[in-house]
Tab-separated table of C-alpha atoms in Angstrom:
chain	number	residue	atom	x	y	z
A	923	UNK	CA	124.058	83.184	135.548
A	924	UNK	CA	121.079	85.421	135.348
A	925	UNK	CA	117.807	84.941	133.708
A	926	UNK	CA	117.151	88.832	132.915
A	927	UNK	CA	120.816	88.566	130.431
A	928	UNK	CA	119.537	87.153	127.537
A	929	UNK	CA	120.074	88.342	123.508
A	930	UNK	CA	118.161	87.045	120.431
A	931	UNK	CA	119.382	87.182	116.915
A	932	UNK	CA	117.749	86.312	113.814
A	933	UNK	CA	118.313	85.951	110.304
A	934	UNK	CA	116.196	84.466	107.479
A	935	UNK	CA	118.138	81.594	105.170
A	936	UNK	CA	118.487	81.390	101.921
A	937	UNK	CA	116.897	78.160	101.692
A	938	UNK	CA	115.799	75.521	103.909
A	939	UNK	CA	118.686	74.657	106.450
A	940	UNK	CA	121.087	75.773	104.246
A	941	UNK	CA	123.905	75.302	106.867
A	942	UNK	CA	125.764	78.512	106.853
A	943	UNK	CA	123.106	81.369	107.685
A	944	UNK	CA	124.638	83.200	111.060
A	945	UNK	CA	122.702	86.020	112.190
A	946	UNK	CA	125.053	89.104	113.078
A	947	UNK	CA	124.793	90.788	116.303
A	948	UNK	CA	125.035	94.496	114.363
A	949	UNK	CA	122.073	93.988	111.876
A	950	UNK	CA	119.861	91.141	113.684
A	951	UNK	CA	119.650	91.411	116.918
A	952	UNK	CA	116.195	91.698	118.298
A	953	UNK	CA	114.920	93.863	120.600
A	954	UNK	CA	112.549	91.866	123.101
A	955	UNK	CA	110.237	92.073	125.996
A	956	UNK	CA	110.214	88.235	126.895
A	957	UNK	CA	112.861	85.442	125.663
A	958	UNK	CA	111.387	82.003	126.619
A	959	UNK	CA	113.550	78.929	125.488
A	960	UNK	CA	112.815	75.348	125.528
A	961	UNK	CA	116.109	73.785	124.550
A	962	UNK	CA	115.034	70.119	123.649
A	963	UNK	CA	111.207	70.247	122.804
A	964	UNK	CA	109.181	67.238	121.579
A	965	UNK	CA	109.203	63.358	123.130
A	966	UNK	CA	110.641	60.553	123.988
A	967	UNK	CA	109.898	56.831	123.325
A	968	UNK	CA	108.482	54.204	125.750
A	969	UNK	CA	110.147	51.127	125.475
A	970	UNK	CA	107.496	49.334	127.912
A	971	UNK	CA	109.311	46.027	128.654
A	972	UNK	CA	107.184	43.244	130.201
A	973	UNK	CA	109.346	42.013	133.304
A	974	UNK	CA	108.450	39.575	136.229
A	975	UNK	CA	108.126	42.482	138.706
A	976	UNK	CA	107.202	46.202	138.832
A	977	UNK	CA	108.783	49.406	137.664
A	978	UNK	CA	109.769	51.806	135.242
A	979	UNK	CA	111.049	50.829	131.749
A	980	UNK	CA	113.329	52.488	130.389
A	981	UNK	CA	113.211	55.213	127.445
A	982	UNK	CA	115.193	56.268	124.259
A	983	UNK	CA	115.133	59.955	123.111
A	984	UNK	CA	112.963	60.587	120.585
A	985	UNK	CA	113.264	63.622	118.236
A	986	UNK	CA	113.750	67.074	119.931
A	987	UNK	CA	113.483	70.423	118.771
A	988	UNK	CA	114.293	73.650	119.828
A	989	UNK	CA	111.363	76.485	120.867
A	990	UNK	CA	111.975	80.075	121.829
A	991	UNK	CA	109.014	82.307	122.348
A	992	UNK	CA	109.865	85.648	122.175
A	993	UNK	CA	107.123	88.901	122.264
A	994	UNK	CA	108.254	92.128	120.593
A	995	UNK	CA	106.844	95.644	120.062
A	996	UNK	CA	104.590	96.359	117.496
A	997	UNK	CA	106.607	99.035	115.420
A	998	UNK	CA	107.365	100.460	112.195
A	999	UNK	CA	110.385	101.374	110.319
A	1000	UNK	CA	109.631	104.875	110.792
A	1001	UNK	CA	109.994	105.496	106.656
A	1002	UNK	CA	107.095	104.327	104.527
A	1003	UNK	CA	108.281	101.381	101.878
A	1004	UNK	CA	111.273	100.316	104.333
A	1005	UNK	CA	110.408	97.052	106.189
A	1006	UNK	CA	109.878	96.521	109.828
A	1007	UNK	CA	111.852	95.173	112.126
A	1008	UNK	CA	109.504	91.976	112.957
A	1009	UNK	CA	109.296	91.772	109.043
A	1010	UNK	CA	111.605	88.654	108.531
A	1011	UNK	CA	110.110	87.167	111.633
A	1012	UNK	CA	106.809	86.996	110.236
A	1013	UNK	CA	108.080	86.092	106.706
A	1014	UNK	CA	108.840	82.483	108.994
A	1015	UNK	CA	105.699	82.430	110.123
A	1016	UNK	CA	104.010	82.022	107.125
A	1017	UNK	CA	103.989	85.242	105.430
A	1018	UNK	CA	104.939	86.761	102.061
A	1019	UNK	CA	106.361	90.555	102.044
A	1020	UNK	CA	105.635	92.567	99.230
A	1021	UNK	CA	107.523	96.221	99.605
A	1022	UNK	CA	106.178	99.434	97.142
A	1023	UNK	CA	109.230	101.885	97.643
A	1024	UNK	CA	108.569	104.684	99.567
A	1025	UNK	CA	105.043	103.764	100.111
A	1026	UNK	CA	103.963	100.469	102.037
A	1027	UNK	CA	105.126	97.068	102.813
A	1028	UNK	CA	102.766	94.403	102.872
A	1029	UNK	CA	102.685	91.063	104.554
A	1030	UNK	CA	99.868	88.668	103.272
A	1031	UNK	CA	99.722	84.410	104.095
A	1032	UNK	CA	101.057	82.037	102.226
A	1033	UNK	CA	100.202	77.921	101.922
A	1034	UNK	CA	103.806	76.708	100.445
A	1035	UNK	CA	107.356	77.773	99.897
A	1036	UNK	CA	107.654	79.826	103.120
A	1037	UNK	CA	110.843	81.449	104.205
A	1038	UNK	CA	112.683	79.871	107.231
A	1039	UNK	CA	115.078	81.169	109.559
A	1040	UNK	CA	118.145	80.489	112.014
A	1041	UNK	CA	117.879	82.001	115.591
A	1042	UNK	CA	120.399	82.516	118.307
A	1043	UNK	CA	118.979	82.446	121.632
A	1044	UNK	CA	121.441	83.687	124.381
A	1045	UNK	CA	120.186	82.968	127.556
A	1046	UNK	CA	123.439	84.070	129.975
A	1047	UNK	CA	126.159	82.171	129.230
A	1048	UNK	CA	124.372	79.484	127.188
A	1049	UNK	CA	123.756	79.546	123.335
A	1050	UNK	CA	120.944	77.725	121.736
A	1051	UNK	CA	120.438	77.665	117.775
A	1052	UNK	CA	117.577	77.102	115.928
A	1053	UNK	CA	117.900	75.848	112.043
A	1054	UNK	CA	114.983	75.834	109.455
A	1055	UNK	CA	112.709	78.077	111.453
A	1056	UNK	CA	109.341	78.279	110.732
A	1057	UNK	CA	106.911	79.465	113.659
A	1058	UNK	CA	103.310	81.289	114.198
A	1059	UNK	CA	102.461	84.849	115.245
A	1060	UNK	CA	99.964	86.453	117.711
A	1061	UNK	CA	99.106	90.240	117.644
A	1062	UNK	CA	97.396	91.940	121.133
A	1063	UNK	CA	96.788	95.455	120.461
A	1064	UNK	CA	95.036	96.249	124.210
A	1065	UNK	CA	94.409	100.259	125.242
A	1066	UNK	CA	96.930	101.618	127.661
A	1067	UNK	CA	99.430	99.403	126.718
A	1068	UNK	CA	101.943	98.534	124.018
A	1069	UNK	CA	101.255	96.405	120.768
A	1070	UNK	CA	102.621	93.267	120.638
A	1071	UNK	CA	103.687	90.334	118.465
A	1072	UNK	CA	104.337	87.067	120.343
A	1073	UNK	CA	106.094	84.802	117.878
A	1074	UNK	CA	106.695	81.130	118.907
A	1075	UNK	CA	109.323	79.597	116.565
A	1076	UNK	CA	110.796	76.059	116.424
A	1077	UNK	CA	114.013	74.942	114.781
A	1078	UNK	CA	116.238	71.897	114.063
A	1079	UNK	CA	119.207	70.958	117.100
A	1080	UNK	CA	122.085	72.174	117.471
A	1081	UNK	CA	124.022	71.712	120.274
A	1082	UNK	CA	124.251	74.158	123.247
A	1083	UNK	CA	127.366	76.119	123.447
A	1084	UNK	CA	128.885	77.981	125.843
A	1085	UNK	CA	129.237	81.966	124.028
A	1086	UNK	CA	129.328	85.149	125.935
A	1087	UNK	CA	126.465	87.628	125.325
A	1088	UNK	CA	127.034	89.840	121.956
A	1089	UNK	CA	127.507	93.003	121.687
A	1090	UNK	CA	123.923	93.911	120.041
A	1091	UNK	CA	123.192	96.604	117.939
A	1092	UNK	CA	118.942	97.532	118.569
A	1093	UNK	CA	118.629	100.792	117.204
A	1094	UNK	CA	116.438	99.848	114.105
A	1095	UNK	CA	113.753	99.295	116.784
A	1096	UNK	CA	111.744	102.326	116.723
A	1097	UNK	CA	109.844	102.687	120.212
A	1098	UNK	CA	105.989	101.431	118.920
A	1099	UNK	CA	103.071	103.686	119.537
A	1100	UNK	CA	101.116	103.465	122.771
A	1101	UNK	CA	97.504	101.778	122.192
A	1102	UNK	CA	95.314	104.958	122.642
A	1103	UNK	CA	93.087	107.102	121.173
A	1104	UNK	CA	95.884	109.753	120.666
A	1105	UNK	CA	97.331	107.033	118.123
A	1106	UNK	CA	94.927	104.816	117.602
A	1107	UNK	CA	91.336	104.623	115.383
A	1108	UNK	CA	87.844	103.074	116.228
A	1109	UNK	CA	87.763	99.723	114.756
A	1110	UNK	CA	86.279	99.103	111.635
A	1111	UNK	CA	83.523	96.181	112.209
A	1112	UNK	CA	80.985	94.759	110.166
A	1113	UNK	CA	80.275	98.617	108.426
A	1114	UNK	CA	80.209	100.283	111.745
A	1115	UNK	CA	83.034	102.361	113.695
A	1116	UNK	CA	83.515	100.561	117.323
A	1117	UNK	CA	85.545	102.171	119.705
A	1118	UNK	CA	87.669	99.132	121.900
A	1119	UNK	CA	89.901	98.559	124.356
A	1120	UNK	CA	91.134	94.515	123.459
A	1121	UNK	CA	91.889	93.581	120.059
A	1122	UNK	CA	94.016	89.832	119.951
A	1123	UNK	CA	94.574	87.677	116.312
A	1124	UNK	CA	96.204	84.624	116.720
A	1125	UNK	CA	97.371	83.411	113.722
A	1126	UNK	CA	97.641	79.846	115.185
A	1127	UNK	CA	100.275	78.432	112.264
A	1128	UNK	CA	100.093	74.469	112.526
A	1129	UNK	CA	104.198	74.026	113.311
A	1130	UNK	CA	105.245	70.742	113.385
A	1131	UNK	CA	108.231	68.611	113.880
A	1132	UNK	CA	108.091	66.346	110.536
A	1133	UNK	CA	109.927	63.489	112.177
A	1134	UNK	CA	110.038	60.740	109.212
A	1135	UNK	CA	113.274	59.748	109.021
A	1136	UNK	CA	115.601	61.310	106.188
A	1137	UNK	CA	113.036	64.150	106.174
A	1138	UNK	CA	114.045	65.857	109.671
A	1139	UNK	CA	112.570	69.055	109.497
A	1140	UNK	CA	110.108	71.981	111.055
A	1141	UNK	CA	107.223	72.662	108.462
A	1142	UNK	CA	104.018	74.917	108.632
A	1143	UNK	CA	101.054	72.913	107.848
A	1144	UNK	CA	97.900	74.658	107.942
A	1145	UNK	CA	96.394	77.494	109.907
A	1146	UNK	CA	93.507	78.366	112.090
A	1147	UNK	CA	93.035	82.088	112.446
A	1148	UNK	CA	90.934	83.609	115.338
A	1149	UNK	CA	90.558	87.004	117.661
A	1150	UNK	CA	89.326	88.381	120.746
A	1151	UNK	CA	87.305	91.684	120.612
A	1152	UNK	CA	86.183	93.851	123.491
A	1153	UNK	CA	83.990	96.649	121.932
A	1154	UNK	CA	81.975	100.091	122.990
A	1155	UNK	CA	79.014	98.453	122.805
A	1156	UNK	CA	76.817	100.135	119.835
A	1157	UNK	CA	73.150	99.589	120.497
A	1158	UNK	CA	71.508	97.403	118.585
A	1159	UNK	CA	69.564	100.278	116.522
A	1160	UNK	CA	73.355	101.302	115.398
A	1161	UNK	CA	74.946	97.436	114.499
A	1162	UNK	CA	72.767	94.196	115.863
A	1163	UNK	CA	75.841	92.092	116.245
A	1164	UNK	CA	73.780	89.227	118.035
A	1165	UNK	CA	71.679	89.015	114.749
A	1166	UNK	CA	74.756	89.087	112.737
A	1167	UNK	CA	76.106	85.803	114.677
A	1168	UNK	CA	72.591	84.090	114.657
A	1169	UNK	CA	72.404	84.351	111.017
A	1170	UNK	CA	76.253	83.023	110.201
A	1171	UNK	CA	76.936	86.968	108.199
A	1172	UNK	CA	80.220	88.123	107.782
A	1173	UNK	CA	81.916	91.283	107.253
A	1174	UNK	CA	85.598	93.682	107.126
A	1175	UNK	CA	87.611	93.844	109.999
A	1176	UNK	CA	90.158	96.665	110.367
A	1177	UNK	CA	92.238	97.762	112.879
A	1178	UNK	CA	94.733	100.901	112.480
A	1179	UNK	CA	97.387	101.957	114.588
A	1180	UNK	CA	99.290	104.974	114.001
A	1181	UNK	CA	97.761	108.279	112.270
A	1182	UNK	CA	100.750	109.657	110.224
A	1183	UNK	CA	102.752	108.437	107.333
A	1184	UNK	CA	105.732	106.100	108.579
A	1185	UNK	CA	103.914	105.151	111.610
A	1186	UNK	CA	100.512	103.502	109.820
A	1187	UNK	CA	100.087	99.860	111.069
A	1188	UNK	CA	96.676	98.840	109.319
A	1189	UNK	CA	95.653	94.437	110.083
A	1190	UNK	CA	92.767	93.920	107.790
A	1191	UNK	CA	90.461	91.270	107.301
A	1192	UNK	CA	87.804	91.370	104.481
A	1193	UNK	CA	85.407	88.555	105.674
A	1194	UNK	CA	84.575	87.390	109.479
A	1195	UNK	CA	82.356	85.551	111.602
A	1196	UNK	CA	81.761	85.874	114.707
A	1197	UNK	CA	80.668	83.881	117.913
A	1198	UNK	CA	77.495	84.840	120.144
A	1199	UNK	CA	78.502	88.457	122.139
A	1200	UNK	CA	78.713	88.643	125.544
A	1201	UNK	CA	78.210	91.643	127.656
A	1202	UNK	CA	81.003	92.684	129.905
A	1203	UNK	CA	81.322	96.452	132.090
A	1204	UNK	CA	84.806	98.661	131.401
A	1205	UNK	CA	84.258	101.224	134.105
A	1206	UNK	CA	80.750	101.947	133.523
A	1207	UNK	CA	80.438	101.744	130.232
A	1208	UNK	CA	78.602	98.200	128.769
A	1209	UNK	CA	80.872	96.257	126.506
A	1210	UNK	CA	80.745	93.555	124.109
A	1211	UNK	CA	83.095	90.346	123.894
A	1212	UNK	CA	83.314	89.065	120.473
A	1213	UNK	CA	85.375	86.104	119.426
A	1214	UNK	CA	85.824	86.003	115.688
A	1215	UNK	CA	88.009	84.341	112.895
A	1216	UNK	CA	88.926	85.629	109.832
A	1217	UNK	CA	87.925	83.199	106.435
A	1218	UNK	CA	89.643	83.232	103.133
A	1219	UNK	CA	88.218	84.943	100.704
A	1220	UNK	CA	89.956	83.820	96.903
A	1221	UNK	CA	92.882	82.484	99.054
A	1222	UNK	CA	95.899	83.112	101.292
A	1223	UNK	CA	94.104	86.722	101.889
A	1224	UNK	CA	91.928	86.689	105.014
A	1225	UNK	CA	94.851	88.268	106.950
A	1226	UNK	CA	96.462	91.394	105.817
A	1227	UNK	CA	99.187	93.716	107.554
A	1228	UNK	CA	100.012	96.990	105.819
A	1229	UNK	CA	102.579	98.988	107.129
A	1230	UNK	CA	103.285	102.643	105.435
């Protein structure tokens, strides 16, 4: 068996668990950089017997889960209104998609009622499946390199099978734009135009095993957005981002990748706050390191991703 033969499929349900969603090799197959799988996540239960001498106790399995982690290019469909591939990946992780034909598609958080998935991780000869998938999402969007969204999803047991590798079909996977400044804007910050070279968001989805019993299932239960900038740093006379974090302001956050229509990735926030910068060096050139996180501003809106 080898650890660089692996496949991932994916397919969203039509409701929760519903027990007969398969994900086809010719439509869902996902086109990944890194497949991690933790086939029985979670933990087991101490027993803790009192005996007249020393040693272990035994234990009794508890409930497990099953984890993939998988990282994926940042693309687009290549045709304005038509979905992404990642789309119904992120619709697990918490997000609603709203498409305008021919123009954009939209993908904005949600606090209830989120879509769940089924996932078939191949890893060789072994196939683990995931039921009522619900997960979180990180975006790193570094220059001179590929963006990338690292999704960690968790689903319900099933048992492992033994399944040779499908026969995948990846060519709705567009190859993503390369992070530079051929493709890629200044940020948006605060009112000013910064250029960078690290932007992160970690969506940070609160994914838990609900493990009361009749109610076996994976649910999303909060989230705790935050980011990573490294910036060109401005001067204060341009943008005094140290007074900005001693006095608690906030501001827009935008980041665009891609210049022409079909290839527009734009992840906007309308309302951060930031942590005290830090000075680092790229080269020569004085930086700042900003960690931020992205507040609400009427609800499920502090996060949106725009693709046209």
């Amino acid at each position: 068996m080898r650890t660089n033969r692996r496949a991932m499929l994916f397919a969203l349900e039509s409701e929760y668990n519903d027990g007969t969603t398969t994900p086809e090799a010719a439509t869902d197959a996902i086109l990944t950089r890194e497949i991690t799988v933790t086939p029985l996540s979670g933990s087991d239960i101490e027993r803790n017997f009192v005996r007249p001498y020393y040693g272990n106790s035994p234990k009794a399995a508890g409930e497990k889960h099953v984890e993939a982690v998988i990282e994926v290019e940042l693309n687009t469909s290549g045709t304005a209104g038509t979905a992404p591939p990642w789309g119904k990946l992120l619709r697990c992780c918490g997000f609603a998609e709203v498409v305008v034909d021919g123009e954009s598609v939209t993908y904005s958080p949600v606090s209830e009622n989120e879509d769940s998935g089924v996932f078939f991780a191949h890893v060789d000869g072994n196939l683990h499946k995931g039921r009522g998938v619900h997960g979180t999402a990180a975006f790193t969007v570094n220059a001179e390199s590929m963006p990338v969204i690292r999704f960690t999803l968790r689903g319900l047991l099933s048992p492992v099978t033994q399944e040779q590798l499908p026969n995948v079909t990846l060519s709705q996977w567009r190859e993503a734009l390369a992070v530079n400044t051929l493709n890629t804007k200044p940020l948006a910050f605060m009112g000013a135009t910064v250029p960078f070279n690290q932007f992160s968001l970690d969506m940070s989805g609160q994914v838990v095993h609900n493990k009361i019993v009749g109610s076996n299932d994976i649910q999303i239960t909060g989230r705790s957005p935050s980011g990573q900038l490294s910036i060109e740093d401005p001067g204060v006379g341009v943008m005094n981002y140290f007074q900005v974090s001693q006095n608690a302001d906030t501001g827009p956050l935008m980041l665009t990748q891609g210049k022409t229509a079909g290839d527009i990735i734009e992840i906007s926030m309308p309302k951060v706050g930031i942590e005290s910068p830090s000075y680092s060096d790229q080269d020569g050139t004085q930086m700042l390191s900003i960690n931020y996180m992205p507040e609400p501003v009427d609800g499920n809106d502090e996060v949106t991703i725009t693709v046209k």
